[in-house]
PDB file of C-alpha atoms and ligand atoms in Angstrom:
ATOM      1  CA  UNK A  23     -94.881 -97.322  12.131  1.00 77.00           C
ATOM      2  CA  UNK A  24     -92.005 -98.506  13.924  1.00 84.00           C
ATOM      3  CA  UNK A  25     -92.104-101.984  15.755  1.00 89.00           C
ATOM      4  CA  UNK A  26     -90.058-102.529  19.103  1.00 90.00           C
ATOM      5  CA  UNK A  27     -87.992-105.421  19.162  1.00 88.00           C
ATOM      6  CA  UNK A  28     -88.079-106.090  22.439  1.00 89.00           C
ATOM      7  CA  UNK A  29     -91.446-106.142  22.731  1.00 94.00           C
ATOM      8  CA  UNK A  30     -93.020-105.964  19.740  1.00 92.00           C
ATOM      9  CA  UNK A  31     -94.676-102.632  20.568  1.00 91.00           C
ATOM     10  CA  UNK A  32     -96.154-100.318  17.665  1.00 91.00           C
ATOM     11  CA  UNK A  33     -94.570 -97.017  17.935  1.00 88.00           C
ATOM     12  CA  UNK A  34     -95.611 -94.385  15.628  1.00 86.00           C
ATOM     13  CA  UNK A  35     -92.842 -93.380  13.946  1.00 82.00           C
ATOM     14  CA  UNK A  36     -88.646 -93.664  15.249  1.00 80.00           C
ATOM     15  CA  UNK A  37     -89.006 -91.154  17.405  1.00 80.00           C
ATOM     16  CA  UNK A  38     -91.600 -92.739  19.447  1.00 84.00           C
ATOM     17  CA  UNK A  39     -89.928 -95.798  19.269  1.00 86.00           C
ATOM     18  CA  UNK A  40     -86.677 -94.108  20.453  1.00 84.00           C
ATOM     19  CA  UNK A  41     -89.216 -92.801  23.460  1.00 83.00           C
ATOM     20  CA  UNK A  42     -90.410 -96.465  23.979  1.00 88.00           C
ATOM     21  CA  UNK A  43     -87.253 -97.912  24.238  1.00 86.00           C
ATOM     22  CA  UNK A  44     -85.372 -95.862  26.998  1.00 83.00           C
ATOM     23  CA  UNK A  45     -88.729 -95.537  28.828  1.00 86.00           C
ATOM     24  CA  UNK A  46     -89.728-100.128  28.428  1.00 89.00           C
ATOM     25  CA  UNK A  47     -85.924-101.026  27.733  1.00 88.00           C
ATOM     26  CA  UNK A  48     -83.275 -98.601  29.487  1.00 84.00           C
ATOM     27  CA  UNK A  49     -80.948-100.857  29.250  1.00 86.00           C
ATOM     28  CA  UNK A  50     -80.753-102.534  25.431  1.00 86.00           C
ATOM     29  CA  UNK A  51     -81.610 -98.835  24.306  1.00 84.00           C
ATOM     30  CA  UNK A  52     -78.270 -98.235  26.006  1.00 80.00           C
ATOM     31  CA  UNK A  53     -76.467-100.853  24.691  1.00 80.00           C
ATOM     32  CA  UNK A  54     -77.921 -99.761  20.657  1.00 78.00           C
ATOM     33  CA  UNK A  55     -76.707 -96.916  21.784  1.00 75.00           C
ATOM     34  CA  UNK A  56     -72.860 -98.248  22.969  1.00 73.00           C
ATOM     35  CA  UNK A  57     -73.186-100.095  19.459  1.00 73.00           C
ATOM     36  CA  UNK A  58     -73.527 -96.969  17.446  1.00 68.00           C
ATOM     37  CA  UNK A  59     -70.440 -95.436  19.372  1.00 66.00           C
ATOM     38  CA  UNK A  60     -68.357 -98.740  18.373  1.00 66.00           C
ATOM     39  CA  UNK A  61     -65.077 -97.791  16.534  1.00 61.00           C
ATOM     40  CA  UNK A  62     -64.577 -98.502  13.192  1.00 60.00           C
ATOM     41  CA  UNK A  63     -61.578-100.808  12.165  1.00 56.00           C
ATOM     42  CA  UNK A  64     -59.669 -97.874  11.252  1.00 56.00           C
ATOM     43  CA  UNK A  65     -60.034 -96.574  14.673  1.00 54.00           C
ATOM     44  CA  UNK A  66     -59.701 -99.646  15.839  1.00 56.00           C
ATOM     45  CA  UNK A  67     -55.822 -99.212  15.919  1.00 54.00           C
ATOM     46  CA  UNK A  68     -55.756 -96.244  18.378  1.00 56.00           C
ATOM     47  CA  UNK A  69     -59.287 -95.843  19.918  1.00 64.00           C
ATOM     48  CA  UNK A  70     -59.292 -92.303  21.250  1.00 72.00           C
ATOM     49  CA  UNK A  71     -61.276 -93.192  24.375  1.00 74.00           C
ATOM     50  CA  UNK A  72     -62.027 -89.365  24.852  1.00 74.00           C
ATOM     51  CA  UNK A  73     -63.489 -89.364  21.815  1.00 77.00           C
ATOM     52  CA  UNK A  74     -65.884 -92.175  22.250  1.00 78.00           C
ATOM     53  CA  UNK A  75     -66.922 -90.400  25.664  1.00 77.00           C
ATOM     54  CA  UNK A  76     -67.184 -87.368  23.951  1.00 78.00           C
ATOM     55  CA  UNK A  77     -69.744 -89.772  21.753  1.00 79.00           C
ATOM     56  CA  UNK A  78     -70.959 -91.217  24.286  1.00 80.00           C
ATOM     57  CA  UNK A  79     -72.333 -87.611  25.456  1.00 80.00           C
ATOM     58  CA  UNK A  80     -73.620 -86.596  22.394  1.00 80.00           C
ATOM     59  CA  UNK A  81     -75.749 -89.516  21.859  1.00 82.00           C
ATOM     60  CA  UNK A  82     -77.028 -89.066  25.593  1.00 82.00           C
ATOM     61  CA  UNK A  83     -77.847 -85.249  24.700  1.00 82.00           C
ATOM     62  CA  UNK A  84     -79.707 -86.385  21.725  1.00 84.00           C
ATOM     63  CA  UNK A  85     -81.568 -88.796  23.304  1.00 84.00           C
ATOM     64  CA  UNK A  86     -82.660 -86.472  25.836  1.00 82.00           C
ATOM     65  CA  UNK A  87     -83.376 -83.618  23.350  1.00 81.00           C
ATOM     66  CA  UNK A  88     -86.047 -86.183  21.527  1.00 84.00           C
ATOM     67  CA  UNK A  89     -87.419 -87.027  24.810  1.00 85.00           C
ATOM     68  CA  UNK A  90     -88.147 -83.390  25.470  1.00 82.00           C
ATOM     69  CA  UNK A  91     -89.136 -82.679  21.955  1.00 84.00           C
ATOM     70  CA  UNK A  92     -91.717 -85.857  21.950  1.00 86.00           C
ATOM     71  CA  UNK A  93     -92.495 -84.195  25.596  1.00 84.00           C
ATOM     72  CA  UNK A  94     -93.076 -80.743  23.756  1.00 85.00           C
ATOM     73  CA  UNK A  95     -95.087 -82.812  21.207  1.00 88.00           C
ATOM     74  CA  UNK A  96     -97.824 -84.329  23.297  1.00 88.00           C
ATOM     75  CA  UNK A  97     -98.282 -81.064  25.488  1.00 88.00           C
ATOM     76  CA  UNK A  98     -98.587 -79.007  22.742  1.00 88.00           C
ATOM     77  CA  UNK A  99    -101.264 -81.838  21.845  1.00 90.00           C
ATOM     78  CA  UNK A 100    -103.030 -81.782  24.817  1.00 90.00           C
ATOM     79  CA  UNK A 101    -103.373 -77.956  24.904  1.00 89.00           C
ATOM     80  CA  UNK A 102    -104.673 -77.777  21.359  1.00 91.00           C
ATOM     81  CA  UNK A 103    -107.456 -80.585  22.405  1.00 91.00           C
ATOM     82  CA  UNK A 104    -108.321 -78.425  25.857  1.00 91.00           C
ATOM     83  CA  UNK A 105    -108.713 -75.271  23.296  1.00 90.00           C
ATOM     84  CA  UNK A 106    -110.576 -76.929  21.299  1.00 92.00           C
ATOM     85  CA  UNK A 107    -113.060 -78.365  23.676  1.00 91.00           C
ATOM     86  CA  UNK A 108    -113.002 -74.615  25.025  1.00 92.00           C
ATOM     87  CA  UNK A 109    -114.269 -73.447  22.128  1.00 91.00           C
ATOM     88  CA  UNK A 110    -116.952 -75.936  21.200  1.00 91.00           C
ATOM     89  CA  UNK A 111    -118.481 -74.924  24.984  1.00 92.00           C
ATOM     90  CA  UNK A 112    -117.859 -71.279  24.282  1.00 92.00           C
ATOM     91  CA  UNK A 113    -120.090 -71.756  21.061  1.00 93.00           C
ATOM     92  CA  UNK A 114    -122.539 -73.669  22.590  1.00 93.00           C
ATOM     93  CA  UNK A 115    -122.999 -70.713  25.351  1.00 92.00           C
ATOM     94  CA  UNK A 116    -122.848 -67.951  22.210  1.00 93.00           C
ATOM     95  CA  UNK A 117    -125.348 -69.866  20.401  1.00 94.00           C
ATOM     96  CA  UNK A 118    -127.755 -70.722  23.824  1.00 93.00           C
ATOM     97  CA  UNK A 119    -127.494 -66.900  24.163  1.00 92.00           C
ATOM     98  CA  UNK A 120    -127.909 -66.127  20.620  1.00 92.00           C
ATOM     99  CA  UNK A 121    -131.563 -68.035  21.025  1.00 93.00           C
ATOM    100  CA  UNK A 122    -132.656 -66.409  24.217  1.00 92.00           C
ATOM    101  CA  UNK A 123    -131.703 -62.926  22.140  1.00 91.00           C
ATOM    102  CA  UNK A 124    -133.678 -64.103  19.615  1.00 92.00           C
ATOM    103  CA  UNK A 125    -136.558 -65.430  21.576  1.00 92.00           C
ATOM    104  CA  UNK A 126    -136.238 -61.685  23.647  1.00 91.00           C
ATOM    105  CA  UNK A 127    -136.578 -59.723  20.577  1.00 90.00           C
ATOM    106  CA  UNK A 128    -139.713 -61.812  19.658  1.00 91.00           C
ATOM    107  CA  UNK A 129    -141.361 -61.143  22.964  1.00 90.00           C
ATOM    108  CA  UNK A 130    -140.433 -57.420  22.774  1.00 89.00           C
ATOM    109  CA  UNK A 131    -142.211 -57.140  19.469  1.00 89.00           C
ATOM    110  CA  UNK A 132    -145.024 -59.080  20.589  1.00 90.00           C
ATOM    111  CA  UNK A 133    -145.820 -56.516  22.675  1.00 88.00           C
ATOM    112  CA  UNK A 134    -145.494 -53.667  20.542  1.00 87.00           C
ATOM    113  CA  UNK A 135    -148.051 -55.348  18.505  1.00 89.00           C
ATOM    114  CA  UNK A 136    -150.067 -55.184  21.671  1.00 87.00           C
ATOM    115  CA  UNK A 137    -149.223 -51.805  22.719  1.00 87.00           C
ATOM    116  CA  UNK A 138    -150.311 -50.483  18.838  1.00 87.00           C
ATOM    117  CA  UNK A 139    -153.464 -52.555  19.549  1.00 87.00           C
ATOM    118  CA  UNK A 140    -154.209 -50.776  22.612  1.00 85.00           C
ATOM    119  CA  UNK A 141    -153.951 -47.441  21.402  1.00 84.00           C
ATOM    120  CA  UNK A 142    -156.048 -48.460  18.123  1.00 86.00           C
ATOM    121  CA  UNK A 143    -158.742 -49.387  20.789  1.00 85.00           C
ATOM    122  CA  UNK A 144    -158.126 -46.502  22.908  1.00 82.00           C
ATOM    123  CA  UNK A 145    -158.795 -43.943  20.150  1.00 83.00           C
ATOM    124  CA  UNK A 146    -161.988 -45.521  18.908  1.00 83.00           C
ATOM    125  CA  UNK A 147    -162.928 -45.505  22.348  1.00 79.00           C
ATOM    126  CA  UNK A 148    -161.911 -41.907  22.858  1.00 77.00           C
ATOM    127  CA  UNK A 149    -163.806 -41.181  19.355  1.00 79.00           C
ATOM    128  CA  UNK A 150    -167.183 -42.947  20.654  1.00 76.00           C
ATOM    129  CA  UNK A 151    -167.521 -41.269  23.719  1.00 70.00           C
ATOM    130  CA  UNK A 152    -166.701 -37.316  23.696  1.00 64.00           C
ATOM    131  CA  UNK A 153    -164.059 -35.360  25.721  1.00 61.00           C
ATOM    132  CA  UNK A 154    -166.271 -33.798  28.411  1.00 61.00           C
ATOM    133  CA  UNK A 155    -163.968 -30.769  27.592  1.00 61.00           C
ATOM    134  CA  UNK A 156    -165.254 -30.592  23.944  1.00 62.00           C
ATOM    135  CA  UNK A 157    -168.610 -30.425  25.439  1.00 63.00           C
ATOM    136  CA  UNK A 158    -170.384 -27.549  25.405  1.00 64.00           C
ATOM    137  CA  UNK A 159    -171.206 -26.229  28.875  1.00 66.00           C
ATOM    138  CA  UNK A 160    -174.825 -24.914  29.251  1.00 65.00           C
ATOM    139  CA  UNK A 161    -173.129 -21.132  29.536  1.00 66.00           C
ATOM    140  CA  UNK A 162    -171.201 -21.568  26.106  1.00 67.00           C
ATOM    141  CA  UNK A 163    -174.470 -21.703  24.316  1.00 65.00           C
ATOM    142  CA  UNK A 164    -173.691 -19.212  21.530  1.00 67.00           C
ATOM    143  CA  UNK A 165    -170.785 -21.368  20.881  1.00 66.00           C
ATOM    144  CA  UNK A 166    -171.028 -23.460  18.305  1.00 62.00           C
ATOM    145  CA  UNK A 167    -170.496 -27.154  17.660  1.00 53.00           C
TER     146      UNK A 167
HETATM  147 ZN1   ZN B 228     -90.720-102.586  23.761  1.00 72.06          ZN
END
């Protein structure tokens, strides 16, 4: 955790702080940043002002690169969460289908149960009464049976 000292803020780490401060506080976070670039005493004697601009640039640069990086960051973020959710709803759906599968299959051999039922019944019935073709016809008496 990184406090602001502007505002006191909680950032989460420098980087976020560095976010915070050039978002809340353009203006000190420029001067931190003018106090960095301050020459040493040595340099003191001849400041190289092309140097200091050259500084000056860098620190801009990596200012923006963390700003695009934190950017990076929190989409990156966002699109795991949005997966995520995704895929909970997609299992939800696999397992809602899953059940009605399961509930299809149940039905389906419910009634093959009933089919092999039927045809139990139907044979005793066909057993109890006799084909009329298996009966003998009154000019197929020498036949037997
Ligand atoms: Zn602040």
């Amino acid at each position: 955790m990184a406090k602001c000292k502007q505002c006191g803020t909680d950032c989460q780490g420098r980087g976020a702080l560095f976010k915070h401060m050039w978002h809340e506080h353009p203006k000190e976070a420029r001067e931190q940043a003018l106090q960095h670039l301050k020459p040493t005493n040595e340099q003191k004697v001849h400041p190289p002002e092309q140097e200091v601009l050259v500084r000056a640039i860098q620190q801009e640069l990596e200012v923006i690169e963390q700003l695009y990086e934190d950017e990076l960051d929190r989409l990156k973020n966002e699109y795991a969460e949005k997966l995520a959710t995704q895929e909970a709803q997609l299992r939800e759906e696999i397992a809602l289908l899953e059940l009605q599968i399961a509930q299809k299959d149940q039905q389906l051999s419910e009634l093959n149960e009933r089919i092999k039922e039927a045809h139990i019944l139907l044979s005793q019935e066909q057993r109890r009464t006799p084909e009329p073709s298996k009966k003998k016809r009154w000019w197929e008496f020498w036949k037997r049976g």
